[in-house]
Short mmCIF file of N, CA, C and O in Angstrom, two decimals:
data_model
loop_
_atom_site.label_atom_id
_atom_site.label_comp_id
_atom_site.label_asym_id
_atom_site.label_seq_id
_atom_site.Cartn_x
_atom_site.Cartn_y
_atom_site.Cartn_z
N UNK B 1 5.35 50.99 -13.61
CA UNK B 1 5.74 52.01 -12.66
C UNK B 1 6.54 53.07 -13.41
O UNK B 1 7.48 52.75 -14.13
N UNK B 2 6.18 54.31 -13.23
CA UNK B 2 6.94 55.40 -13.83
C UNK B 2 7.93 55.91 -12.79
O UNK B 2 7.58 56.10 -11.63
N UNK B 3 9.17 56.10 -13.24
CA UNK B 3 10.23 56.53 -12.33
C UNK B 3 10.95 57.75 -12.87
O UNK B 3 10.94 58.02 -14.07
N UNK B 4 11.57 58.46 -11.95
CA UNK B 4 12.50 59.54 -12.28
C UNK B 4 13.88 59.03 -11.88
O UNK B 4 14.06 58.47 -10.78
N UNK B 5 14.86 59.20 -12.75
CA UNK B 5 16.22 58.73 -12.48
C UNK B 5 17.14 59.94 -12.32
O UNK B 5 17.10 60.88 -13.11
N UNK B 6 17.96 59.87 -11.28
CA UNK B 6 18.97 60.91 -11.02
C UNK B 6 20.33 60.25 -11.07
O UNK B 6 20.50 59.10 -10.67
N UNK B 7 21.31 60.99 -11.55
CA UNK B 7 22.67 60.49 -11.62
C UNK B 7 23.57 61.27 -10.66
O UNK B 7 23.35 62.46 -10.42
N UNK B 8 24.56 60.59 -10.14
CA UNK B 8 25.52 61.24 -9.25
C UNK B 8 26.35 62.25 -10.05
O UNK B 8 26.83 61.92 -11.14
N UNK B 9 26.51 63.43 -9.51
CA UNK B 9 27.36 64.43 -10.14
C UNK B 9 28.82 64.01 -10.04
O UNK B 9 29.62 64.31 -10.91
N UNK B 10 29.17 63.28 -8.99
CA UNK B 10 30.55 62.86 -8.76
C UNK B 10 30.94 61.60 -9.53
O UNK B 10 32.10 61.40 -9.84
N UNK B 11 29.97 60.72 -9.79
CA UNK B 11 30.24 59.46 -10.49
C UNK B 11 29.05 59.14 -11.38
O UNK B 11 28.02 58.67 -10.90
N UNK B 12 29.19 59.38 -12.66
CA UNK B 12 28.10 59.19 -13.61
C UNK B 12 27.61 57.77 -13.78
O UNK B 12 26.65 57.53 -14.49
N UNK B 13 28.24 56.82 -13.11
CA UNK B 13 27.80 55.42 -13.18
C UNK B 13 26.91 55.02 -12.02
O UNK B 13 26.52 53.87 -11.90
N UNK B 14 26.59 55.99 -11.15
CA UNK B 14 25.74 55.70 -9.99
C UNK B 14 24.43 56.46 -10.13
O UNK B 14 24.43 57.65 -10.44
N UNK B 15 23.33 55.75 -9.88
CA UNK B 15 22.01 56.32 -10.07
C UNK B 15 21.13 56.10 -8.85
O UNK B 15 21.27 55.10 -8.14
N UNK B 16 20.21 57.04 -8.65
CA UNK B 16 19.17 56.90 -7.64
C UNK B 16 17.85 57.14 -8.36
O UNK B 16 17.69 58.16 -9.05
N UNK B 17 16.93 56.18 -8.24
CA UNK B 17 15.63 56.30 -8.90
C UNK B 17 14.53 56.33 -7.86
O UNK B 17 14.63 55.69 -6.80
N UNK B 18 13.48 57.05 -8.20
CA UNK B 18 12.32 57.18 -7.32
C UNK B 18 11.06 57.09 -8.17
O UNK B 18 11.11 57.29 -9.39
N UNK B 19 9.94 56.81 -7.54
CA UNK B 19 8.68 56.83 -8.27
C UNK B 19 8.44 58.25 -8.75
O UNK B 19 8.77 59.22 -8.07
N UNK B 20 7.87 58.39 -9.93
CA UNK B 20 7.69 59.71 -10.54
C UNK B 20 7.07 60.69 -9.55
O UNK B 20 6.19 60.36 -8.78
N UNK B 21 7.59 61.90 -9.58
CA UNK B 21 7.06 62.98 -8.75
C UNK B 21 7.55 63.00 -7.32
O UNK B 21 7.25 63.94 -6.58
N UNK B 22 8.34 62.00 -6.90
CA UNK B 22 8.85 61.98 -5.54
C UNK B 22 9.89 63.08 -5.36
O UNK B 22 10.78 63.24 -6.20
N UNK B 23 9.76 63.84 -4.31
CA UNK B 23 10.73 64.91 -4.01
C UNK B 23 11.89 64.30 -3.24
O UNK B 23 11.71 63.66 -2.20
N UNK B 24 13.10 64.50 -3.75
CA UNK B 24 14.28 63.92 -3.11
C UNK B 24 14.45 64.38 -1.67
O UNK B 24 14.88 63.61 -0.82
N UNK B 25 14.10 65.63 -1.39
CA UNK B 25 14.28 66.14 -0.03
C UNK B 25 13.34 65.46 0.98
O UNK B 25 13.55 65.56 2.18
N UNK B 26 12.34 64.73 0.51
CA UNK B 26 11.42 64.03 1.40
C UNK B 26 11.84 62.58 1.66
O UNK B 26 11.18 61.88 2.42
N UNK B 27 12.93 62.13 1.04
CA UNK B 27 13.40 60.76 1.24
C UNK B 27 14.13 60.62 2.56
O UNK B 27 14.83 61.54 2.99
N UNK B 28 14.00 59.45 3.16
CA UNK B 28 14.77 59.12 4.35
C UNK B 28 15.90 58.20 3.91
O UNK B 28 15.72 56.99 3.83
N UNK B 29 17.03 58.79 3.59
CA UNK B 29 18.18 58.01 3.14
C UNK B 29 18.98 57.53 4.34
O UNK B 29 19.08 58.23 5.35
N UNK B 30 19.59 56.35 4.25
CA UNK B 30 20.39 55.84 5.36
C UNK B 30 21.64 56.69 5.58
O UNK B 30 22.17 57.29 4.65
N UNK B 31 22.11 56.72 6.82
CA UNK B 31 23.29 57.54 7.14
C UNK B 31 24.55 57.00 6.46
O UNK B 31 25.50 57.76 6.25
N UNK B 32 24.57 55.72 6.11
CA UNK B 32 25.75 55.14 5.48
C UNK B 32 25.66 55.10 3.95
O UNK B 32 26.40 54.37 3.29
N UNK B 33 24.76 55.90 3.38
CA UNK B 33 24.61 55.93 1.92
C UNK B 33 25.92 56.37 1.26
O UNK B 33 26.69 57.16 1.84
N UNK B 34 26.18 55.86 0.10
CA UNK B 34 27.35 56.26 -0.68
C UNK B 34 27.34 57.79 -0.83
O UNK B 34 26.37 58.36 -1.34
N UNK B 35 28.37 58.44 -0.39
CA UNK B 35 28.46 59.90 -0.42
C UNK B 35 28.32 60.47 -1.83
O UNK B 35 27.90 61.61 -2.00
N UNK B 36 28.66 59.69 -2.84
CA UNK B 36 28.51 60.15 -4.22
C UNK B 36 27.05 60.39 -4.59
O UNK B 36 26.75 61.13 -5.52
N UNK B 37 26.13 59.77 -3.85
CA UNK B 37 24.70 59.90 -4.15
C UNK B 37 24.03 61.05 -3.40
O UNK B 37 22.82 61.19 -3.43
N UNK B 38 24.82 61.87 -2.74
CA UNK B 38 24.25 63.02 -2.03
C UNK B 38 24.20 64.27 -2.90
O UNK B 38 23.56 65.24 -2.55
N UNK B 39 24.86 64.22 -4.05
CA UNK B 39 24.82 65.34 -5.00
C UNK B 39 24.36 64.77 -6.34
O UNK B 39 25.12 64.08 -7.04
N UNK B 40 23.08 65.03 -6.66
CA UNK B 40 22.45 64.40 -7.82
C UNK B 40 21.99 65.41 -8.86
O UNK B 40 21.72 66.56 -8.54
N UNK B 41 21.90 64.93 -10.07
CA UNK B 41 21.39 65.73 -11.17
C UNK B 41 20.34 64.90 -11.90
O UNK B 41 20.51 63.70 -12.07
N UNK B 42 19.24 65.52 -12.36
CA UNK B 42 18.24 64.75 -13.10
C UNK B 42 18.88 64.09 -14.33
O UNK B 42 19.68 64.70 -15.03
N UNK B 43 18.53 62.84 -14.56
CA UNK B 43 19.06 62.10 -15.70
C UNK B 43 17.94 61.80 -16.70
O UNK B 43 18.02 62.13 -17.86
N UNK B 44 16.89 61.17 -16.22
CA UNK B 44 15.77 60.79 -17.08
C UNK B 44 14.50 60.89 -16.25
O UNK B 44 14.43 60.37 -15.16
N UNK B 45 13.52 61.59 -16.77
CA UNK B 45 12.27 61.70 -16.04
C UNK B 45 11.17 60.92 -16.73
O UNK B 45 11.16 60.79 -17.95
N UNK B 46 10.31 60.40 -15.93
CA UNK B 46 9.12 59.68 -16.39
C UNK B 46 9.42 58.47 -17.26
O UNK B 46 8.74 58.20 -18.23
N UNK B 47 10.46 57.74 -16.90
CA UNK B 47 10.74 56.48 -17.57
C UNK B 47 9.79 55.44 -17.01
O UNK B 47 9.61 55.35 -15.80
N UNK B 48 9.18 54.67 -17.87
CA UNK B 48 8.27 53.63 -17.39
C UNK B 48 8.98 52.28 -17.41
O UNK B 48 9.54 51.89 -18.43
N UNK B 49 8.98 51.62 -16.25
CA UNK B 49 9.51 50.27 -16.20
C UNK B 49 8.35 49.33 -15.89
O UNK B 49 7.46 49.64 -15.11
N UNK B 50 8.37 48.20 -16.56
CA UNK B 50 7.34 47.18 -16.39
C UNK B 50 8.05 45.94 -15.89
O UNK B 50 8.95 45.41 -16.55
N UNK B 51 7.65 45.46 -14.71
CA UNK B 51 8.33 44.31 -14.11
C UNK B 51 8.25 43.06 -14.97
O UNK B 51 9.06 42.16 -14.82
N UNK B 52 7.29 42.99 -15.88
CA UNK B 52 7.13 41.80 -16.71
C UNK B 52 7.93 41.88 -18.01
O UNK B 52 7.98 40.92 -18.76
N UNK B 53 8.56 43.04 -18.27
CA UNK B 53 9.31 43.20 -19.52
C UNK B 53 10.75 43.60 -19.22
O UNK B 53 11.01 44.46 -18.39
N UNK B 54 11.66 42.98 -19.92
CA UNK B 54 13.08 43.30 -19.78
C UNK B 54 13.34 44.74 -20.19
O UNK B 54 12.70 45.27 -21.09
N UNK B 55 14.31 45.37 -19.54
CA UNK B 55 14.77 46.69 -19.94
C UNK B 55 16.21 46.53 -20.39
O UNK B 55 16.99 45.84 -19.73
N UNK B 56 16.61 47.14 -21.49
CA UNK B 56 17.95 46.90 -22.02
C UNK B 56 19.10 47.38 -21.14
O UNK B 56 20.21 46.88 -21.25
N UNK B 57 18.87 48.35 -20.27
CA UNK B 57 19.99 48.91 -19.51
C UNK B 57 19.81 48.83 -18.00
O UNK B 57 20.75 49.10 -17.27
N UNK B 58 18.62 48.48 -17.52
CA UNK B 58 18.35 48.51 -16.09
C UNK B 58 17.87 47.15 -15.59
O UNK B 58 17.21 46.42 -16.30
N UNK B 59 18.19 46.86 -14.33
CA UNK B 59 17.63 45.69 -13.66
C UNK B 59 16.27 46.12 -13.12
O UNK B 59 16.12 46.50 -11.96
N UNK B 60 15.28 46.13 -13.99
CA UNK B 60 13.97 46.69 -13.70
C UNK B 60 13.29 46.05 -12.50
O UNK B 60 12.63 46.73 -11.72
N UNK B 61 13.45 44.75 -12.32
CA UNK B 61 12.83 44.06 -11.18
C UNK B 61 13.44 44.52 -9.87
O UNK B 61 12.73 44.76 -8.89
N UNK B 62 14.76 44.65 -9.83
CA UNK B 62 15.43 45.09 -8.60
C UNK B 62 15.07 46.55 -8.28
O UNK B 62 14.85 46.89 -7.12
N UNK B 63 15.02 47.39 -9.29
CA UNK B 63 14.66 48.79 -9.07
C UNK B 63 13.26 48.91 -8.50
O UNK B 63 13.02 49.61 -7.51
N UNK B 64 12.31 48.18 -9.08
CA UNK B 64 10.93 48.21 -8.58
C UNK B 64 10.86 47.69 -7.15
O UNK B 64 10.17 48.26 -6.29
N UNK B 65 11.58 46.62 -6.87
CA UNK B 65 11.60 46.03 -5.52
C UNK B 65 12.15 47.04 -4.50
O UNK B 65 11.57 47.21 -3.42
N UNK B 66 13.26 47.69 -4.84
CA UNK B 66 13.85 48.67 -3.92
C UNK B 66 12.91 49.85 -3.68
O UNK B 66 12.77 50.31 -2.55
N UNK B 67 12.29 50.35 -4.75
CA UNK B 67 11.38 51.50 -4.61
C UNK B 67 10.19 51.13 -3.73
O UNK B 67 9.78 51.90 -2.86
N UNK B 68 9.65 49.94 -3.91
CA UNK B 68 8.52 49.50 -3.07
C UNK B 68 8.92 49.39 -1.61
O UNK B 68 8.13 49.70 -0.72
N UNK B 69 10.15 48.94 -1.35
CA UNK B 69 10.61 48.74 0.02
C UNK B 69 11.10 50.02 0.69
O UNK B 69 10.88 50.23 1.89
N UNK B 70 11.79 50.90 -0.07
CA UNK B 70 12.47 52.04 0.54
C UNK B 70 12.06 53.40 -0.01
O UNK B 70 12.56 54.42 0.45
N UNK B 71 11.24 53.42 -1.06
CA UNK B 71 10.83 54.66 -1.75
C UNK B 71 11.92 55.17 -2.69
O UNK B 71 11.77 56.22 -3.29
N UNK B 72 13.04 54.46 -2.81
CA UNK B 72 14.11 54.82 -3.73
C UNK B 72 14.87 53.55 -4.10
O UNK B 72 14.76 52.53 -3.43
N UNK B 73 15.64 53.64 -5.19
CA UNK B 73 16.49 52.53 -5.61
C UNK B 73 17.87 53.08 -5.96
O UNK B 73 17.98 54.13 -6.60
N UNK B 74 18.88 52.39 -5.52
CA UNK B 74 20.26 52.74 -5.87
C UNK B 74 20.74 51.67 -6.84
O UNK B 74 20.62 50.48 -6.57
N UNK B 75 21.27 52.12 -7.98
CA UNK B 75 21.63 51.14 -9.01
C UNK B 75 22.63 51.72 -9.99
O UNK B 75 22.96 52.89 -9.96
N UNK B 76 23.05 50.87 -10.88
CA UNK B 76 23.88 51.26 -12.01
C UNK B 76 23.05 51.06 -13.27
O UNK B 76 21.85 50.84 -13.21
N UNK B 77 23.72 51.13 -14.39
CA UNK B 77 23.07 50.87 -15.67
C UNK B 77 24.11 50.24 -16.58
O UNK B 77 25.31 50.47 -16.42
N UNK B 78 23.65 49.43 -17.50
CA UNK B 78 24.59 48.80 -18.42
C UNK B 78 23.94 48.58 -19.77
O UNK B 78 22.74 48.36 -19.88
N UNK B 79 24.74 48.69 -20.76
CA UNK B 79 24.33 48.33 -22.12
C UNK B 79 25.46 47.50 -22.69
O UNK B 79 26.62 47.90 -22.66
N UNK B 80 25.12 46.33 -23.19
CA UNK B 80 26.12 45.45 -23.76
C UNK B 80 26.00 45.49 -25.28
O UNK B 80 24.90 45.36 -25.82
N UNK B 81 27.12 45.68 -25.92
CA UNK B 81 27.14 45.72 -27.38
C UNK B 81 28.08 44.61 -27.84
O UNK B 81 29.24 44.55 -27.42
N UNK B 82 27.58 43.73 -28.67
CA UNK B 82 28.40 42.66 -29.24
C UNK B 82 28.76 43.04 -30.66
O UNK B 82 27.90 43.34 -31.47
N UNK B 83 30.04 43.04 -30.93
CA UNK B 83 30.52 43.35 -32.27
C UNK B 83 31.15 42.10 -32.88
O UNK B 83 31.87 41.36 -32.21
N UNK B 84 30.89 41.88 -34.13
CA UNK B 84 31.53 40.78 -34.83
C UNK B 84 32.07 41.29 -36.15
O UNK B 84 31.58 42.28 -36.72
N UNK B 85 33.07 40.64 -36.61
CA UNK B 85 33.67 41.00 -37.89
C UNK B 85 33.28 39.93 -38.90
O UNK B 85 33.50 38.74 -38.68
N UNK B 86 32.69 40.36 -39.99
CA UNK B 86 32.31 39.43 -41.04
C UNK B 86 33.29 39.56 -42.19
O UNK B 86 33.63 40.65 -42.60
N UNK B 87 33.71 38.41 -42.67
CA UNK B 87 34.64 38.40 -43.80
C UNK B 87 33.91 38.26 -45.09
O UNK B 87 32.95 37.69 -45.28
#
């Protein structure tokens, strides 16, 4: 599935993703949506997520599930870096 990711202008840790080419103004968002997600900026376009393959920063299965159910996904992103000191 190819997706477009938007980030909140108010909180850069909050994202809304849609299937590629989806117009945000055509979404039916719930009235109780996090207000930070009402002002968005494009973050990454045409990212391909594959439900059978892990993604290093996204919960790809949850994003795909949300998009299939609601036409959008609300999520965060994470990257874990392990550092070790070698003597």
